[in-house]
C-alpha cells in the first residue's frame, strides 16, 4: 500500500515535468505577460476593463466580484506562467477564462456579424487559448522553475 507522501512524490514530478525545449520560455513570456497585464488593468481601469465591461458584456450576476476575481486569477496565473512554476496547473483556470471570453464576447459577434468579423475580433483570444493548450501539453520547458524543481528532486533520489 502506498503512503500519501509516496503518492504526492509521484504526482508532483508528473505535474512539473517537461521535456520541452528552452524556447518554450518565449511562449510563456508572451502568454503570461498578456494575462498579467490584463489582470492589472481590470483593477486600474475598472469602468472600462473591469466591472464596467463585465456589466455590459456578460450576463454574470455581481459583475464587480467576477471582474476582480478574474483579474486576480489573471495576475496570479500570469506570474506563474512567466516563471514556469506550476505551469500546467496555471494554464487550467486561464483556459476556462478564455472559453468564457469567447462565449460572452466573441460568439455574439459570430452570430450577429458573421465569421470574418468574428475571426478578426477573436484572434487575440484564440492565440492566448492555443498558447495555453500548448503549455498545458508540453509544460514549462527547460528554462522554467518546474524544470529546476524536477531536476533537483531527481538528484535527491
XYZ file of N, CA, C and O in Angstrom:
628
model
N 0.846 -1.174 0.000
C 0.000 0.000 0.000
C 0.896 1.243 0.000
O 1.847 1.346 0.757
N 0.584 2.211 -0.887
C 1.399 3.416 -0.954
C 0.912 4.437 0.054
O -0.274 4.557 0.324
N 1.869 5.175 0.580
C 1.516 6.215 1.550
C 1.183 7.499 0.805
O 1.449 7.641 -0.384
N 0.612 8.429 1.545
C 0.262 9.726 0.969
C 1.502 10.440 0.442
O 1.468 11.048 -0.617
N 2.604 10.361 1.150
C 3.841 11.016 0.736
C 4.362 10.411 -0.558
O 4.764 11.130 -1.467
N 4.344 9.073 -0.665
C 4.791 8.415 -1.892
C 3.914 8.823 -3.057
O 4.396 9.075 -4.163
N 2.628 8.891 -2.843
C 1.691 9.281 -3.883
C 1.950 10.716 -4.331
O 1.954 11.025 -5.527
N 2.195 11.624 -3.388
C 2.483 13.015 -3.718
C 3.778 13.133 -4.511
O 3.872 13.928 -5.436
N 4.789 12.328 -4.160
C 6.069 12.381 -4.865
C 5.927 11.938 -6.309
O 6.644 12.411 -7.179
N 4.978 11.012 -6.579
C 4.753 10.585 -7.956
C 3.969 11.608 -8.753
O 4.211 11.817 -9.919
N 2.998 12.278 -8.127
C 2.169 13.255 -8.816
C 2.965 14.520 -9.110
O 2.906 15.057 -10.201
N 3.711 15.011 -8.132
C 4.443 16.263 -8.287
C 5.372 16.245 -9.501
O 5.319 17.153 -10.312
N 6.224 15.218 -9.675
C 7.097 15.227 -10.847
C 6.323 15.212 -12.164
O 6.722 15.868 -13.106
N 5.219 14.497 -12.240
C 4.442 14.481 -13.483
C 3.821 15.834 -13.761
O 3.751 16.263 -14.900
N 3.359 16.509 -12.724
C 2.752 17.824 -12.888
C 3.793 18.840 -13.336
O 3.530 19.687 -14.174
N 5.002 18.752 -12.802
C 6.051 19.716 -13.104
C 6.945 19.297 -14.262
O 7.640 20.134 -14.834
N 6.952 18.021 -14.608
C 7.911 17.525 -15.585
C 7.705 18.163 -16.957
O 6.593 18.506 -17.346
N 8.816 18.313 -17.652
C 8.777 18.861 -19.007
C 10.014 18.401 -19.746
O 11.105 18.377 -19.185
N 9.823 18.001 -20.959
C 10.956 17.685 -21.830
C 11.003 18.673 -22.985
O 11.747 18.487 -23.928
N 10.205 19.717 -22.881
C 10.137 20.729 -23.937
C 11.428 21.546 -23.972
O 12.101 21.709 -22.959
N 11.760 22.076 -25.127
C 12.998 22.850 -25.244
C 12.921 24.184 -24.507
O 11.845 24.657 -24.133
N 14.079 24.781 -24.339
C 14.170 26.063 -23.650
C 13.369 27.153 -24.355
O 12.885 28.089 -23.713
N 13.184 27.046 -25.669
C 12.470 28.070 -26.431
C 11.027 28.254 -25.979
O 10.415 29.287 -26.271
N 10.489 27.304 -25.222
C 9.128 27.438 -24.682
C 9.024 28.690 -23.819
O 7.944 29.263 -23.672
N 10.147 29.160 -23.288
C 10.138 30.380 -22.471
C 9.531 31.547 -23.256
O 8.878 32.416 -22.670
N 9.701 31.583 -24.554
C 9.143 32.673 -25.364
C 7.620 32.668 -25.322
O 6.994 33.723 -25.182
N 7.024 31.489 -25.435
C 5.566 31.369 -25.364
C 5.099 31.728 -23.959
O 4.105 32.441 -23.788
N 5.817 31.229 -22.947
C 5.437 31.539 -21.560
C 5.457 33.032 -21.293
O 4.548 33.578 -20.662
N 6.480 33.718 -21.753
C 6.588 35.156 -21.506
C 5.436 35.904 -22.167
O 4.803 36.751 -21.539
N 5.149 35.592 -23.418
C 4.076 36.301 -24.124
C 2.722 36.006 -23.494
O 1.965 36.925 -23.162
N 2.396 34.738 -23.313
C 1.086 34.363 -22.762
C 0.948 34.884 -21.333
O -0.065 35.499 -20.976
N 1.955 34.668 -20.509
C 1.892 35.113 -19.126
C 1.819 36.616 -18.997
O 1.063 37.155 -18.180
N 2.612 37.343 -19.791
C 2.624 38.807 -19.713
C 1.285 39.398 -20.140
O 0.839 40.395 -19.558
N 0.637 38.810 -21.115
C -0.673 39.310 -21.535
C -1.677 39.133 -20.400
O -2.436 40.052 -20.087
N -1.684 37.965 -19.772
C -2.600 37.763 -18.647
C -2.271 38.695 -17.486
O -3.173 39.285 -16.888
N -1.005 38.837 -17.164
C -0.604 39.732 -16.085
C -1.079 41.157 -16.369
O -1.687 41.807 -15.513
N -0.840 41.635 -17.570
C -1.250 42.983 -17.961
C -2.769 43.156 -17.917
O -3.284 44.146 -17.388
N -3.491 42.195 -18.471
C -4.962 42.280 -18.481
C -5.521 42.256 -17.062
O -6.477 42.965 -16.754
N -4.932 41.441 -16.200
C -5.396 41.374 -14.819
C -5.173 42.684 -14.082
O -6.061 43.180 -13.375
N -3.998 43.262 -14.258
C -3.691 44.544 -13.611
C -4.648 45.625 -14.107
O -5.158 46.431 -13.326
N -4.920 45.632 -15.408
C -5.787 46.659 -15.985
C -7.228 46.576 -15.473
O -7.923 47.594 -15.429
N -7.671 45.392 -15.080
C -9.017 45.276 -14.510
C -9.136 46.080 -13.221
O -10.202 46.578 -12.888
N -8.033 46.207 -12.489
C -8.014 46.993 -11.256
C -7.725 48.470 -11.526
O -8.257 49.345 -10.847
N -6.879 48.763 -12.517
C -6.521 50.148 -12.824
C -7.639 50.908 -13.535
O -7.806 52.108 -13.327
N -8.353 50.215 -14.386
C -9.397 50.841 -15.206
C -10.716 50.081 -15.048
O -11.207 49.465 -15.996
N -11.301 50.110 -13.852
C -12.473 49.282 -13.581
C -13.675 49.595 -14.467
O -14.405 48.681 -14.865
N -13.901 50.844 -14.805
C -15.074 51.191 -15.610
C -14.960 50.637 -17.034
O -15.951 50.162 -17.597
N -13.752 50.684 -17.583
C -13.559 50.261 -18.969
C -13.206 48.776 -19.110
O -13.683 48.104 -20.020
N -12.376 48.247 -18.211
C -11.859 46.889 -18.385
C -12.209 45.925 -17.253
O -11.933 44.740 -17.364
N -12.777 46.420 -16.184
C -13.126 45.572 -15.041
C -14.620 45.395 -14.922
O -15.278 44.953 -15.862
N -15.169 45.752 -13.774
C -16.607 45.568 -13.549
C -17.497 46.245 -14.601
O -18.537 45.705 -14.957
N -17.070 47.397 -15.095
C -17.865 48.076 -16.126
C -18.026 47.233 -17.374
O -19.121 47.131 -17.931
N -16.939 46.626 -17.820
C -17.006 45.758 -19.009
C -17.796 44.494 -18.707
O -18.594 44.046 -19.524
N -17.589 43.918 -17.532
C -18.324 42.703 -17.174
C -19.824 42.977 -17.095
O -20.633 42.131 -17.441
N -20.195 44.166 -16.624
C -21.616 44.510 -16.501
C -22.285 44.644 -17.866
O -23.454 44.290 -18.022
N -21.547 45.132 -18.865
C -22.144 45.350 -20.182
C -21.987 44.174 -21.131
O -22.760 44.037 -22.060
N -20.979 43.324 -20.912
C -20.701 42.264 -21.879
C -20.996 40.852 -21.390
O -20.827 39.906 -22.153
N -21.370 40.696 -20.128
C -21.667 39.349 -19.634
C -22.984 39.351 -18.880
O -23.390 40.377 -18.337
N -23.624 38.208 -18.824
C -24.856 38.100 -18.029
C -24.588 37.687 -16.582
O -25.511 37.330 -15.853
N -23.339 37.728 -16.160
C -22.972 37.241 -14.836
C -23.571 38.115 -13.734
O -23.557 39.347 -13.846
N -24.058 37.488 -12.676
C -24.506 38.278 -11.528
C -23.281 38.855 -10.820
O -22.200 38.274 -10.865
N -23.431 39.991 -10.193
C -22.354 40.660 -9.453
C -21.092 40.808 -10.313
O -20.038 40.213 -10.017
N -21.183 41.605 -11.364
C -20.052 41.743 -12.287
C -18.766 42.227 -11.622
O -17.675 41.842 -12.043
N -18.871 43.040 -10.579
C -17.656 43.526 -9.909
C -16.900 42.362 -9.283
O -15.670 42.261 -9.418
N -17.596 41.490 -8.598
C -16.940 40.344 -7.962
C -16.273 39.459 -9.012
O -15.121 39.037 -8.830
N -16.977 39.195 -10.105
C -16.416 38.346 -11.160
C -15.218 39.012 -11.827
O -14.215 38.359 -12.123
N -15.316 40.316 -12.076
C -14.217 41.026 -12.732
C -12.962 41.004 -11.869
O -11.852 40.753 -12.369
N -13.115 41.280 -10.581
C -11.945 41.304 -9.706
C -11.392 39.896 -9.457
O -10.173 39.717 -9.348
N -12.263 38.903 -9.383
C -11.801 37.517 -9.267
C -11.016 37.125 -10.519
O -9.931 36.538 -10.433
N -11.558 37.477 -11.667
C -10.892 37.195 -12.927
C -9.539 37.907 -12.982
O -8.526 37.311 -13.354
N -9.515 39.173 -12.583
C -8.266 39.926 -12.576
C -7.225 39.310 -11.659
O -6.045 39.222 -12.014
N -7.653 38.872 -10.489
C -6.725 38.243 -9.546
C -6.149 36.946 -10.117
O -4.940 36.689 -10.002
N -7.007 36.145 -10.736
C -6.521 34.905 -11.356
C -5.572 35.212 -12.510
O -4.553 34.544 -12.683
N -5.894 36.211 -13.316
C -5.021 36.559 -14.438
C -3.651 37.018 -13.938
O -2.622 36.643 -14.523
N -3.622 37.792 -12.883
C -2.340 38.240 -12.321
C -1.560 37.048 -11.764
O -0.391 36.835 -12.109
N -2.207 36.262 -10.919
C -1.527 35.126 -10.296
C -1.057 34.092 -11.303
O 0.112 33.672 -11.291
N -1.940 33.688 -12.185
C -1.574 32.671 -13.180
C -0.598 33.229 -14.200
O 0.295 32.515 -14.667
N -0.728 34.507 -14.540
C 0.224 35.133 -15.458
C 1.638 35.087 -14.905
O 2.586 34.749 -15.610
N 1.791 35.411 -13.627
C 3.115 35.360 -12.988
C 3.638 33.924 -12.968
O 4.806 33.675 -13.295
N 2.793 32.972 -12.595
C 3.224 31.568 -12.561
C 3.673 31.097 -13.943
O 4.686 30.396 -14.082
N 2.929 31.479 -14.971
C 3.280 31.065 -16.333
C 4.602 31.701 -16.755
O 5.468 31.032 -17.331
N 4.800 32.982 -16.486
C 6.065 33.646 -16.830
C 7.235 32.936 -16.149
O 8.265 32.671 -16.785
N 7.090 32.623 -14.874
C 8.159 31.961 -14.129
C 8.322 30.490 -14.504
O 9.366 29.890 -14.234
N 7.300 29.916 -15.107
C 7.342 28.487 -15.393
C 7.199 27.667 -14.128
O 7.793 26.608 -13.989
N 6.411 28.166 -13.195
C 6.172 27.483 -11.925
C 4.737 26.975 -11.906
O 3.803 27.766 -12.056
N 4.573 25.678 -11.741
C 3.253 25.055 -11.810
C 2.561 25.436 -13.120
O 1.374 25.750 -13.157
N 3.329 25.414 -14.185
C 2.867 25.897 -15.484
C 1.573 25.217 -15.919
O 0.607 25.898 -16.288
N 1.555 23.896 -15.891
C 0.354 23.185 -16.339
C -0.856 23.540 -15.479
O -1.946 23.768 -15.987
N -0.653 23.597 -14.187
C -1.744 23.928 -13.274
C -2.255 25.349 -13.523
O -3.461 25.595 -13.516
N -1.359 26.287 -13.774
C -1.740 27.683 -14.006
C -2.495 27.870 -15.315
O -3.276 28.816 -15.449
N -2.288 26.977 -16.269
C -2.992 27.133 -17.544
C -4.478 26.788 -17.444
O -5.281 27.332 -18.192
N -4.836 25.920 -16.523
C -6.227 25.431 -16.467
C -7.231 26.545 -16.187
O -8.188 26.709 -16.962
N -7.062 27.365 -15.134
C -8.042 28.441 -14.949
C -8.013 29.462 -16.088
O -9.041 30.053 -16.418
N -6.859 29.633 -16.724
C -6.783 30.599 -17.821
C -7.444 30.069 -19.088
O -8.004 30.834 -19.865
N -7.415 28.753 -19.284
C -8.167 28.162 -20.401
C -9.654 28.383 -20.169
O -10.384 28.778 -21.087
N -10.109 28.163 -18.948
C -11.518 28.422 -18.610
C -11.844 29.897 -18.838
O -12.897 30.241 -19.391
N -10.942 30.776 -18.441
C -11.090 32.217 -18.649
C -11.256 32.543 -20.131
O -12.132 33.328 -20.517
N -10.440 31.939 -20.974
C -10.506 32.221 -22.407
C -11.780 31.660 -23.025
O -12.354 32.274 -23.923
N -12.236 30.524 -22.556
C -13.515 29.977 -23.048
C -14.641 30.939 -22.680
O -15.514 31.240 -23.503
N -14.612 31.450 -21.457
C -15.623 32.427 -21.038
C -15.581 33.681 -21.888
O -16.627 34.208 -22.295
N -14.378 34.181 -22.170
C -14.242 35.366 -23.015
C -14.827 35.118 -24.396
O -15.520 35.981 -24.958
N -14.573 33.947 -24.944
C -15.123 33.600 -26.255
C -16.653 33.554 -26.218
O -17.317 34.145 -27.060
N -17.185 32.846 -25.243
C -18.639 32.671 -25.154
C -19.344 34.010 -24.952
O -20.333 34.313 -25.625
N -18.849 34.826 -24.024
C -19.541 36.067 -23.675
C -19.305 37.208 -24.653
O -20.184 38.041 -24.853
N -18.119 37.277 -25.257
C -17.829 38.456 -26.076
C -17.649 38.181 -27.562
O -17.850 39.077 -28.368
N -17.278 36.972 -27.938
C -16.997 36.720 -29.352
C -18.072 35.918 -30.069
O -18.315 36.137 -31.254
N -18.715 34.997 -29.389
C -19.798 34.248 -30.035
C -20.914 35.189 -30.498
O -21.424 35.022 -31.609
N -21.286 36.216 -29.703
C -22.286 37.163 -30.217
C -21.839 37.865 -31.508
O -22.662 38.133 -32.384
N -20.553 38.146 -31.626
C -20.032 38.747 -32.870
C -20.226 37.772 -34.018
O -20.666 38.159 -35.115
N -19.901 36.511 -33.800
C -20.078 35.487 -34.822
C -21.543 35.398 -35.249
O -21.853 35.377 -36.444
N -22.443 35.405 -34.294
C -23.875 35.274 -34.589
C -24.411 36.501 -35.334
O -25.150 36.366 -36.314
N -24.026 37.682 -34.889
C -24.621 38.910 -35.429
C -23.862 39.533 -36.599
O -24.452 40.278 -37.383
N -22.559 39.237 -36.710
C -21.765 39.912 -37.738
C -21.035 38.957 -38.684
O -20.361 39.409 -39.597
N -21.119 37.671 -38.441
C -20.543 36.693 -39.352
C -19.128 36.262 -38.999
O -18.479 36.804 -38.097
N -18.688 35.267 -39.765
C -17.412 34.618 -39.486
C -16.220 35.557 -39.597
O -15.329 35.528 -38.759
N -16.151 36.380 -40.654
C -14.954 37.189 -40.873
C -14.774 38.250 -39.793
O -13.646 38.516 -39.366
N -15.851 38.843 -39.351
C -15.735 39.798 -38.246
C -15.306 39.077 -36.967
O -14.471 39.560 -36.209
N -15.896 37.876 -36.744
C -15.503 37.056 -35.591
C -14.019 36.720 -35.662
O -13.292 36.850 -34.679
N -13.560 36.252 -36.829
C -12.157 35.855 -36.986
C -11.226 37.020 -36.665
O -10.199 36.838 -36.009
N -11.599 38.204 -37.084
C -10.786 39.380 -36.797
C -10.821 39.736 -35.312
O -9.778 39.979 -34.703
N -12.001 39.742 -34.721
C -12.149 40.134 -33.314
C -11.606 39.098 -32.334
O -11.179 39.456 -31.237
N -11.624 37.827 -32.717
C -11.260 36.752 -31.788
C -9.802 36.320 -31.885
O -9.365 35.469 -31.109
N -9.042 36.928 -32.750
C -7.681 36.435 -32.982
C -6.817 36.460 -31.719
O -6.064 35.521 -31.471
N -6.934 37.496 -30.901
C -6.114 37.563 -29.681
C -6.520 36.476 -28.689
O -5.659 35.796 -28.113
N -7.821 36.309 -28.474
C -8.291 35.285 -27.537
C -7.920 33.886 -28.011
O -7.517 33.037 -27.221
N -8.060 33.644 -29.322
C -7.717 32.327 -29.852
C -6.218 32.059 -29.734
O -5.803 30.946 -29.419
N -5.407 33.077 -29.960
C -3.955 32.915 -29.801
C -3.603 32.586 -28.356
O -2.791 31.695 -28.094
N -4.215 33.301 -27.416
C -3.995 33.018 -25.998
C -4.443 31.598 -25.661
O -3.748 30.869 -24.966
N -5.620 31.226 -26.136
C -6.169 29.906 -25.851
C -5.216 28.805 -26.337
O -4.872 27.896 -25.584
N -4.767 28.898 -27.587
C -3.903 27.848 -28.120
C -2.501 27.892 -27.507
O -1.853 26.856 -27.372
N -2.035 29.068 -27.099
C -0.787 29.153 -26.343
C -0.901 28.416 -25.024
O 0.011 27.707 -24.599
N -2.047 28.582 -24.366
C -2.286 27.882 -23.095
C -2.368 26.369 -23.293
O -1.806 25.602 -22.504
N -3.070 25.940 -24.322
C -3.181 24.497 -24.593
C -1.791 23.922 -24.863
O -1.445 22.845 -24.363
N -0.981 24.652 -25.614
C 0.390 24.224 -25.877
C 1.162 24.046 -24.566
O 1.805 23.020 -24.345
N 1.078 25.038 -23.675
C 1.786 24.961 -22.394
C 1.232 23.849 -21.505
O 1.994 23.205 -20.776
N -0.061 23.612 -21.567
C -0.653 22.505 -20.812
C -0.069 21.177 -21.277
O 0.237 20.301 -20.475
N 0.138 21.040 -22.570
C 0.656 19.792 -23.134
C 2.148 19.617 -22.843
O 2.578 18.562 -22.381
N 2.964 20.650 -23.102
C 4.421 20.478 -23.026
C 5.031 20.870 -21.690
O 6.167 20.512 -21.399
N 4.313 21.647 -20.890
C 4.874 22.112 -19.624
C 5.708 23.363 -19.818
O 5.686 23.989 -20.876
N 6.450 23.726 -18.793
C 7.174 24.989 -18.771
C 8.434 25.057 -19.606
O 8.962 26.133 -19.844
N 8.953 23.939 -20.050
C 10.176 23.939 -20.844
C 11.424 23.913 -19.984
O 11.373 24.020 -18.762
N 12.561 23.779 -20.651
C 13.842 23.608 -19.960
C 14.222 24.806 -19.098
O 14.879 24.645 -18.073
N 13.831 26.007 -19.504
C 14.149 27.201 -18.719
C 12.940 27.605 -17.899
O 12.321 28.645 -18.135
N 12.581 26.766 -16.959
C 11.426 27.045 -16.099
C 11.752 26.607 -14.675
O 12.634 25.782 -14.451
N 11.015 27.157 -13.732
C 11.172 26.705 -12.352
C 10.675 25.271 -12.202
O 11.199 24.524 -11.367
N 9.696 24.888 -13.014
C 9.246 23.489 -12.994
C 10.413 22.553 -13.301
O 10.632 21.563 -12.600
N 11.176 22.854 -14.354
C 12.318 22.011 -14.738
C 13.383 22.019 -13.649
O 13.963 20.972 -13.334
N 13.631 23.166 -13.072
C 14.613 23.266 -11.997
C 14.213 22.409 -10.800
O 15.020 21.654 -10.252
N 12.948 22.498 -10.413
C 12.467 21.723 -9.258
C 12.486 20.228 -9.523
O 12.844 19.446 -8.650
N 12.113 19.809 -10.724
C 12.116 18.368 -11.016
C 13.537 17.834 -11.129
O 13.800 16.710 -10.727
N 14.464 18.640 -11.637
C 15.846 18.157 -11.719
C 16.453 18.038 -10.321
O 17.200 17.105 -10.044
N 16.129 18.963 -9.438
C 16.611 18.866 -8.053
C 16.012 17.651 -7.360
O 16.704 16.944 -6.627
N 14.737 17.403 -7.588
C 14.078 16.238 -6.965
C 14.690 14.942 -7.487
O 14.914 13.994 -6.738
N 15.012 14.914 -8.781
C 15.614 13.714 -9.360
C 17.015 13.482 -8.795
O 17.395 12.341 -8.537
N 17.764 14.563 -8.570
C 19.117 14.405 -7.995
C 19.055 13.898 -6.568
O 19.922 13.155 -6.127
N 18.032 14.309 -5.817
C 17.886 13.854 -4.423
C 17.577 12.363 -4.365
O 17.955 11.687 -3.430
N 16.854 11.863 -5.347
C 16.521 10.440 -5.363
C 17.740 9.682 -5.748
O 18.184 8.730 -5.474
